[in-house]
Tab-separated table of C-alpha atoms and ligand atoms in Angstrom:
chain	number	residue	atom	x	y	z
A	903	MET	CA	-70.169	-160.516	144.083
A	904	SER	CA	-68.683	-157.365	145.684
A	905	GLN	CA	-70.600	-154.085	145.712
A	906	GLN	CA	-68.084	-152.646	143.248
A	907	ALA	CA	-68.435	-155.484	140.728
A	908	GLU	CA	-70.920	-153.618	138.499
A	909	ASN	CA	-70.269	-150.035	139.549
A	910	PRO	CA	-69.463	-147.658	136.648
A	911	VAL	CA	-67.801	-145.209	139.047
A	912	HIS	CA	-65.394	-147.948	140.082
A	913	PHE	CA	-64.827	-148.944	136.429
A	914	LEU	CA	-63.925	-145.358	135.615
A	915	GLU	CA	-61.641	-144.975	138.663
A	916	VAL	CA	-59.615	-147.978	137.544
A	917	ALA	CA	-59.508	-146.757	133.933
A	918	VAL	CA	-58.293	-143.338	135.102
A	919	GLU	CA	-55.590	-144.863	137.328
A	920	ALA	CA	-54.447	-147.129	134.491
A	921	ALA	CA	-54.341	-144.234	132.009
A	922	GLU	CA	-52.338	-142.089	134.440
A	923	GLU	CA	-49.865	-144.891	135.123
A	924	ALA	CA	-49.378	-145.508	131.392
A	925	GLY	CA	-49.205	-141.757	130.790
A	926	ALA	CA	-46.340	-141.411	133.273
A	927	ILE	CA	-44.377	-144.076	131.365
A	928	ILE	CA	-45.039	-142.268	128.083
A	929	ALA	CA	-44.116	-138.841	129.483
A	930	GLU	CA	-40.890	-140.210	130.932
A	931	ALA	CA	-39.930	-141.784	127.576
A	932	ALA	CA	-40.993	-138.811	125.442
A	933	HIS	CA	-37.626	-137.062	125.548
A	934	ARG	CA	-35.447	-140.146	125.187
A	935	PRO	CA	-34.374	-141.819	121.906
A	936	LYS	CA	-37.109	-144.153	120.627
A	937	ASN	CA	-36.780	-147.801	119.720
A	938	ILE	CA	-39.100	-147.928	116.698
A	939	SER	CA	-40.407	-151.057	114.953
A	940	TYR	CA	-42.838	-151.349	112.051
A	941	LYS	CA	-46.152	-153.234	112.039
A	942	GLY	CA	-46.685	-152.129	108.419
A	943	GLU	CA	-45.044	-149.802	105.864
A	944	VAL	CA	-45.707	-146.684	108.012
A	945	ASP	CA	-47.448	-148.292	110.994
A	946	LEU	CA	-45.022	-147.572	113.820
A	947	VAL	CA	-44.790	-149.113	117.254
A	948	THR	CA	-42.295	-148.252	119.998
A	949	GLU	CA	-41.268	-150.097	123.127
A	950	THR	CA	-43.221	-147.431	125.015
A	951	ASP	CA	-46.506	-148.546	123.372
A	952	ASN	CA	-45.827	-152.032	124.711
A	953	LYS	CA	-44.709	-150.921	128.194
A	954	ALA	CA	-47.753	-148.688	128.566
A	955	GLU	CA	-50.036	-151.515	127.481
A	956	VAL	CA	-48.498	-153.941	130.010
A	957	VAL	CA	-49.311	-151.721	133.014
A	958	ILE	CA	-52.846	-151.025	131.786
A	959	LEU	CA	-53.584	-154.724	131.234
A	960	ALA	CA	-52.158	-155.673	134.637
A	961	ARG	CA	-54.468	-153.204	136.365
A	962	LEU	CA	-57.568	-154.187	134.392
A	963	ARG	CA	-56.957	-157.917	134.869
A	964	HIS	CA	-56.352	-157.453	138.601
A	965	HIS	CA	-59.599	-155.540	139.161
A	966	PHE	CA	-61.815	-157.202	136.548
A	967	PRO	CA	-60.751	-160.814	135.918
A	968	ALA	CA	-64.201	-161.617	134.502
A	969	HIS	CA	-64.055	-158.913	131.811
A	970	ALA	CA	-62.869	-159.317	128.215
A	971	ILE	CA	-60.046	-157.034	127.074
A	972	VAL	CA	-58.934	-156.068	123.573
A	973	ALA	CA	-55.697	-154.102	123.475
A	974	GLU	CA	-54.021	-152.777	120.339
A	975	GLU	CA	-50.622	-154.420	120.770
A	976	THR	CA	-51.559	-157.753	122.411
A	977	GLY	CA	-55.037	-158.406	121.042
A	978	ALA	CA	-57.758	-160.181	122.982
A	979	SER	CA	-57.320	-161.556	126.494
A	980	GLY	CA	-59.266	-162.089	129.695
A	981	ALA	CA	-62.750	-163.568	129.678
A	982	GLU	CA	-64.652	-164.782	126.600
A	983	ALA	CA	-65.186	-162.123	123.937
A	984	SER	CA	-68.931	-162.673	124.517
A	985	SER	CA	-68.558	-161.275	128.049
A	986	LYS	CA	-71.003	-158.493	128.958
A	987	TYR	CA	-68.062	-156.202	129.731
A	988	LYS	CA	-65.282	-155.609	127.215
A	989	TRP	CA	-62.391	-153.146	127.521
A	990	TYR	CA	-60.725	-151.493	124.539
A	991	VAL	CA	-57.208	-150.224	125.191
A	992	ASP	CA	-55.059	-147.966	123.040
A	993	PRO	CA	-51.927	-147.554	125.167
A	994	LEU	CA	-50.529	-144.783	122.952
A	995	ASP	CA	-52.749	-143.096	120.389
A	996	GLY	CA	-50.538	-140.955	118.182
A	997	THR	CA	-47.478	-143.204	118.036
A	998	THR	CA	-46.147	-141.517	114.896
A	999	ASN	CA	-46.209	-138.157	116.704
A	1000	PHE	CA	-44.570	-139.701	119.765
A	1001	ALA	CA	-41.834	-141.310	117.654
A	1002	HIS	CA	-41.055	-137.967	115.997
A	1003	GLY	CA	-41.174	-135.959	119.223
A	1004	TYR	CA	-44.352	-134.083	118.208
A	1005	PRO	CA	-46.217	-133.677	121.496
A	1006	VAL	CA	-49.721	-134.830	120.520
A	1007	PHE	CA	-50.551	-138.295	121.843
A	1008	ALA	CA	-52.718	-139.914	124.478
A	1009	VAL	CA	-53.780	-143.046	126.325
A	1010	SER	CA	-57.324	-144.191	125.540
A	1011	ILE	CA	-59.261	-146.738	127.616
A	1012	ALA	CA	-62.957	-147.610	127.315
A	1013	LEU	CA	-65.307	-150.183	128.747
A	1014	LEU	CA	-68.223	-151.402	126.640
A	1015	GLU	CA	-71.305	-152.950	128.228
A	1016	ASP	CA	-73.132	-155.211	125.774
A	1017	GLY	CA	-71.346	-153.453	122.922
A	1018	GLU	CA	-72.064	-149.852	123.986
A	1019	PRO	CA	-69.480	-147.560	125.643
A	1020	LEU	CA	-70.140	-147.272	129.387
A	1021	VAL	CA	-67.009	-145.512	130.651
A	1022	GLY	CA	-64.112	-143.821	128.892
A	1023	ALA	CA	-60.839	-142.214	129.945
A	1024	ILE	CA	-58.418	-140.402	127.639
A	1025	TYR	CA	-55.239	-139.031	129.197
A	1026	ASN	CA	-52.945	-136.482	127.575
A	1027	PRO	CA	-49.554	-137.019	129.245
A	1028	VAL	CA	-48.146	-133.794	127.776
A	1029	THR	CA	-50.755	-131.426	129.208
A	1030	ARG	CA	-51.652	-133.850	132.040
A	1031	GLU	CA	-55.321	-133.475	131.175
A	1032	MET	CA	-57.695	-136.334	131.945
A	1033	PHE	CA	-60.871	-136.549	129.851
A	1034	ARG	CA	-63.446	-138.922	131.299
A	1035	ALA	CA	-67.060	-139.898	130.962
A	1036	ILE	CA	-69.656	-142.321	132.265
A	1037	ARG	CA	-72.728	-143.012	130.111
A	1038	ASN	CA	-75.589	-140.651	131.014
A	1039	GLU	CA	-73.416	-138.800	133.546
A	1040	GLY	CA	-71.682	-136.158	131.471
A	1041	ALA	CA	-68.144	-135.620	130.219
A	1042	TYR	CA	-65.311	-133.990	132.150
A	1043	ARG	CA	-61.850	-132.527	131.613
A	1044	GLY	CA	-60.243	-132.809	135.036
A	1045	ASP	CA	-63.066	-131.821	137.387
A	1046	ALA	CA	-64.791	-129.470	134.934
A	1047	ARG	CA	-67.848	-130.528	132.962
A	1048	ILE	CA	-67.298	-130.087	129.214
A	1049	HIS	CA	-69.704	-129.336	126.370
A	1050	VAL	CA	-69.529	-129.288	122.594
A	1051	SER	CA	-69.459	-125.912	120.854
A	1052	SER	CA	-72.543	-123.915	119.873
A	1053	VAL	CA	-71.338	-123.019	116.351
A	1054	GLU	CA	-74.205	-123.663	113.939
A	1055	LYS	CA	-72.598	-123.411	110.506
A	1056	LEU	CA	-69.978	-125.516	108.795
A	1057	SER	CA	-68.545	-122.327	107.283
A	1058	LYS	CA	-67.707	-121.107	110.830
A	1059	SER	CA	-66.356	-124.462	112.017
A	1060	LEU	CA	-62.933	-125.894	112.731
A	1061	LEU	CA	-62.749	-129.593	111.821
A	1062	ALA	CA	-60.333	-132.482	112.237
A	1063	THR	CA	-59.607	-135.757	110.485
A	1064	GLY	CA	-56.909	-138.385	110.198
A	1065	PHE	CA	-55.460	-140.835	107.705
A	1066	PRO	CA	-54.727	-144.455	108.573
A	1067	SER	CA	-51.268	-145.968	108.307
A	1068	HIS	CA	-52.470	-149.047	106.395
A	1069	LYS	CA	-53.838	-149.428	102.826
A	1070	ARG	CA	-53.241	-145.717	102.314
A	1071	VAL	CA	-53.711	-145.682	98.564
A	1072	GLN	CA	-57.248	-147.088	98.758
A	1073	ASN	CA	-58.362	-144.617	101.410
A	1074	PRO	CA	-60.871	-142.114	99.979
A	1075	ASN	CA	-60.303	-139.479	102.658
A	1076	ILE	CA	-58.283	-137.033	100.592
A	1077	HIS	CA	-61.447	-136.204	98.606
A	1078	TYR	CA	-63.349	-135.430	101.823
A	1079	TYR	CA	-60.376	-133.480	103.211
A	1080	TRP	CA	-60.356	-131.245	100.127
A	1081	GLU	CA	-64.082	-130.519	100.229
A	1082	PHE	CA	-64.333	-129.912	103.985
A	1083	THR	CA	-61.240	-127.691	103.917
A	1084	LEU	CA	-62.834	-125.410	101.332
A	1085	ARG	CA	-66.108	-125.173	103.271
A	1086	SER	CA	-64.870	-124.549	106.840
A	1087	HIS	CA	-62.290	-122.589	108.814
A	1088	GLY	CA	-59.980	-125.507	108.130
A	1089	VAL	CA	-59.269	-129.144	108.871
A	1090	ARG	CA	-56.619	-130.125	111.415
A	1091	ARG	CA	-54.815	-133.443	111.050
A	1092	ALA	CA	-53.056	-133.664	114.389
A	1093	GLY	CA	-52.453	-137.441	114.499
A	1094	SER	CA	-54.408	-138.675	117.517
A	1095	ALA	CA	-58.020	-139.656	116.904
A	1096	ALA	CA	-58.613	-139.935	120.656
A	1097	LEU	CA	-57.505	-136.329	121.230
A	1098	ASP	CA	-59.440	-135.156	118.149
A	1099	LEU	CA	-62.595	-136.551	119.756
A	1100	CYS	CA	-61.714	-134.864	123.074
A	1101	SER	CA	-61.385	-131.594	121.153
A	1102	VAL	CA	-64.894	-132.044	119.730
A	1103	ALA	CA	-66.189	-132.854	123.222
A	1104	CYS	CA	-64.733	-129.693	124.748
A	1105	GLY	CA	-65.737	-127.395	121.895
A	1106	GLN	CA	-62.372	-126.736	120.228
A	1107	PHE	CA	-63.420	-128.557	117.049
A	1108	GLU	CA	-66.972	-128.585	115.710
A	1109	GLY	CA	-66.528	-131.833	113.812
A	1110	PHE	CA	-64.270	-134.830	113.165
A	1111	TRP	CA	-64.410	-137.700	110.694
A	1112	GLU	CA	-62.138	-140.561	109.727
A	1113	PHE	CA	-62.207	-143.857	107.812
A	1114	GLY	CA	-60.857	-147.172	109.056
A	1115	LEU	CA	-60.406	-146.382	112.759
A	1116	LYS	CA	-60.150	-149.314	115.145
A	1117	PRO	CA	-62.405	-149.782	118.183
A	1118	TRP	CA	-59.606	-148.833	120.604
A	1119	ASP	CA	-59.155	-145.508	118.747
A	1120	THR	CA	-62.767	-144.413	119.158
A	1121	ALA	CA	-64.591	-146.232	121.989
A	1122	ALA	CA	-63.661	-143.737	124.741
A	1123	GLY	CA	-63.794	-140.661	122.492
A	1124	ILE	CA	-67.296	-141.261	121.145
A	1125	LEU	CA	-68.626	-141.550	124.686
A	1126	LEU	CA	-66.986	-138.232	125.558
A	1127	VAL	CA	-68.578	-136.538	122.536
A	1128	ARG	CA	-72.023	-137.992	123.298
A	1129	GLU	CA	-71.822	-137.038	126.965
A	1130	ALA	CA	-70.692	-133.536	126.029
A	1131	GLY	CA	-73.889	-133.126	123.982
A	1132	GLY	CA	-72.520	-133.971	120.544
A	1133	ALA	CA	-73.609	-136.383	117.817
A	1134	ILE	CA	-71.982	-139.635	116.665
A	1135	SER	CA	-72.941	-141.565	113.524
A	1136	ASN	CA	-71.577	-142.785	110.248
A	1137	PHE	CA	-71.778	-140.573	107.137
A	1138	THR	CA	-75.323	-141.670	106.328
A	1139	GLY	CA	-76.553	-140.910	109.850
A	1140	ASP	CA	-76.803	-144.543	110.952
A	1141	PRO	CA	-75.499	-145.494	114.409
A	1142	TYR	CA	-71.724	-145.847	114.634
A	1143	HIS	CA	-70.271	-148.781	116.549
A	1144	PRO	CA	-66.533	-148.916	117.396
A	1145	GLY	CA	-64.751	-150.489	114.445
A	1146	ASP	CA	-67.279	-149.428	111.772
A	1147	ARG	CA	-66.070	-148.182	108.350
A	1148	GLU	CA	-66.339	-144.461	109.018
A	1149	LEU	CA	-67.008	-142.185	111.970
A	1150	LEU	CA	-68.623	-138.756	111.941
A	1151	ALA	CA	-68.516	-136.862	115.255
A	1152	SER	CA	-69.765	-133.325	115.702
A	1153	ASN	CA	-71.351	-130.781	117.995
A	1154	GLY	CA	-74.674	-131.973	116.554
A	1155	LEU	CA	-75.458	-128.579	115.023
A	1156	ILE	CA	-73.322	-129.066	111.902
A	1157	HIS	CA	-73.936	-132.820	111.632
A	1158	ALA	CA	-76.523	-132.651	108.837
A	1159	GLU	CA	-74.351	-130.240	106.854
A	1160	MET	CA	-71.338	-132.559	107.181
A	1161	GLN	CA	-73.452	-135.549	106.126
A	1162	ALA	CA	-74.675	-133.653	103.054
A	1163	ILE	CA	-71.109	-132.797	101.994
A	1164	ALA	CA	-70.013	-136.385	102.597
A	1165	ALA	CA	-72.856	-137.658	100.417
A	1166	GLN	CA	-71.807	-135.251	97.677
A	1167	VAL	CA	-68.178	-136.401	97.853
A	1168	ALA	CA	-69.202	-140.081	97.917
A	1169	ALA	CA	-71.239	-139.563	94.742
A	1170	GLN	CA	-68.178	-138.097	93.003
A	1171	GLU	CA	-65.608	-140.518	94.437
A	1172	PRO	CA	-63.685	-142.487	91.842
A	1173	ALA	CA	-65.411	-145.874	91.554
A	1174	SER	CA	-62.226	-147.660	92.626
A	1175	LEU	CA	-62.355	-145.910	96.010
A	1176	ALA	CA	-66.076	-146.040	96.774
A	1177	GLY	CA	-66.830	-148.385	99.656
A	1178	ASN	CA	-63.171	-149.102	100.233
A	1179	PRO	CA	-62.074	-147.751	103.596
A	1180	GLY	CA	-58.535	-149.079	103.358
B	90	LIG	C1	-53.665	-143.581	114.932
B	90	LIG	C2	-54.100	-142.199	115.331
B	90	LIG	C3	-54.287	-141.319	114.103
B	90	LIG	C4	-55.254	-141.930	113.125
B	90	LIG	C5	-54.830	-143.334	112.751
B	90	LIG	C6	-54.668	-144.199	113.998
B	90	LIG	P1	-52.099	-145.026	116.605
B	90	LIG	O1	-53.539	-144.418	116.082
B	90	LIG	O2	-55.324	-142.232	116.039
B	90	LIG	O3	-54.807	-140.055	114.456
B	90	LIG	O4	-55.312	-141.122	111.985
B	90	LIG	O5	-55.837	-143.870	111.908
B	90	LIG	O6	-54.235	-145.480	113.627
B	90	LIG	O7	-51.670	-145.989	115.548
B	90	LIG	O8	-51.164	-143.904	116.793
B	90	LIG	O9	-52.513	-145.721	117.862
B	91	LIG	CA1	-54.797	-145.414	117.896
B	92	LIG	CA1	-51.787	-146.999	119.485
């Protein structure tokens, strides 16, 4: 086994290179007409999602043939899913924005070790910012260490959320959106969960929540938030694992307040929506 075979720095280097290569493809396509297909009623995919995913997978497979990979557009490949190392790849997070020419989208790549995020890279091809983290080694934007904000009150916080493109009617989030909007400086709904989590990690947003996110949406972003000093859980404060029903990410200081509001909303949710993430 080579010296680099289990080296997180090497894992991150490859993830960063893959995200930059995919990001260049996305940036180049951003101003051209889009070839849009539908995976669901409003679940868009473009040929750029697929092209970006192809270059990422080629790089990961070349460097890590023994690792498992789960990518949004092609599903599982590589080694057995039970492999110690598993990559989650979102080649273009914010496809709806990309398709409409709204410049908020990113590439998100994470490696999990025994189910826990070990490295993460999120690249914004519009601003050319690279967000990256290795477990227990801090979070960075470019070469600068980043930290969550020090705001202590929900009433002084800027929040973010998102709404999934599938089973929209069953999703309870509108009730949470209403309540959090009234109790904070506002709730942004920018359309890229990966970038929302980067914004929590670098202190632009104090908190973020969403229902029904997939592992490739969150695996890199939750590592960034943790390594920037923030908190990650579900609404009841239990550990969040990529793919769980709901995610609550915050600077840690407003976490309990957000959980309390969420509990209040859950208690009032129409019965038909309770426990149904869509
Ligand atoms: C979507 C974005 C969006 C979130 C959706 C995701 P995609 O990812 O992260 O912010 O609200 O739930 O599906 O489909 O653009 O990769
Ligand atoms: Ca996504
Ligand atoms: Ca995507």
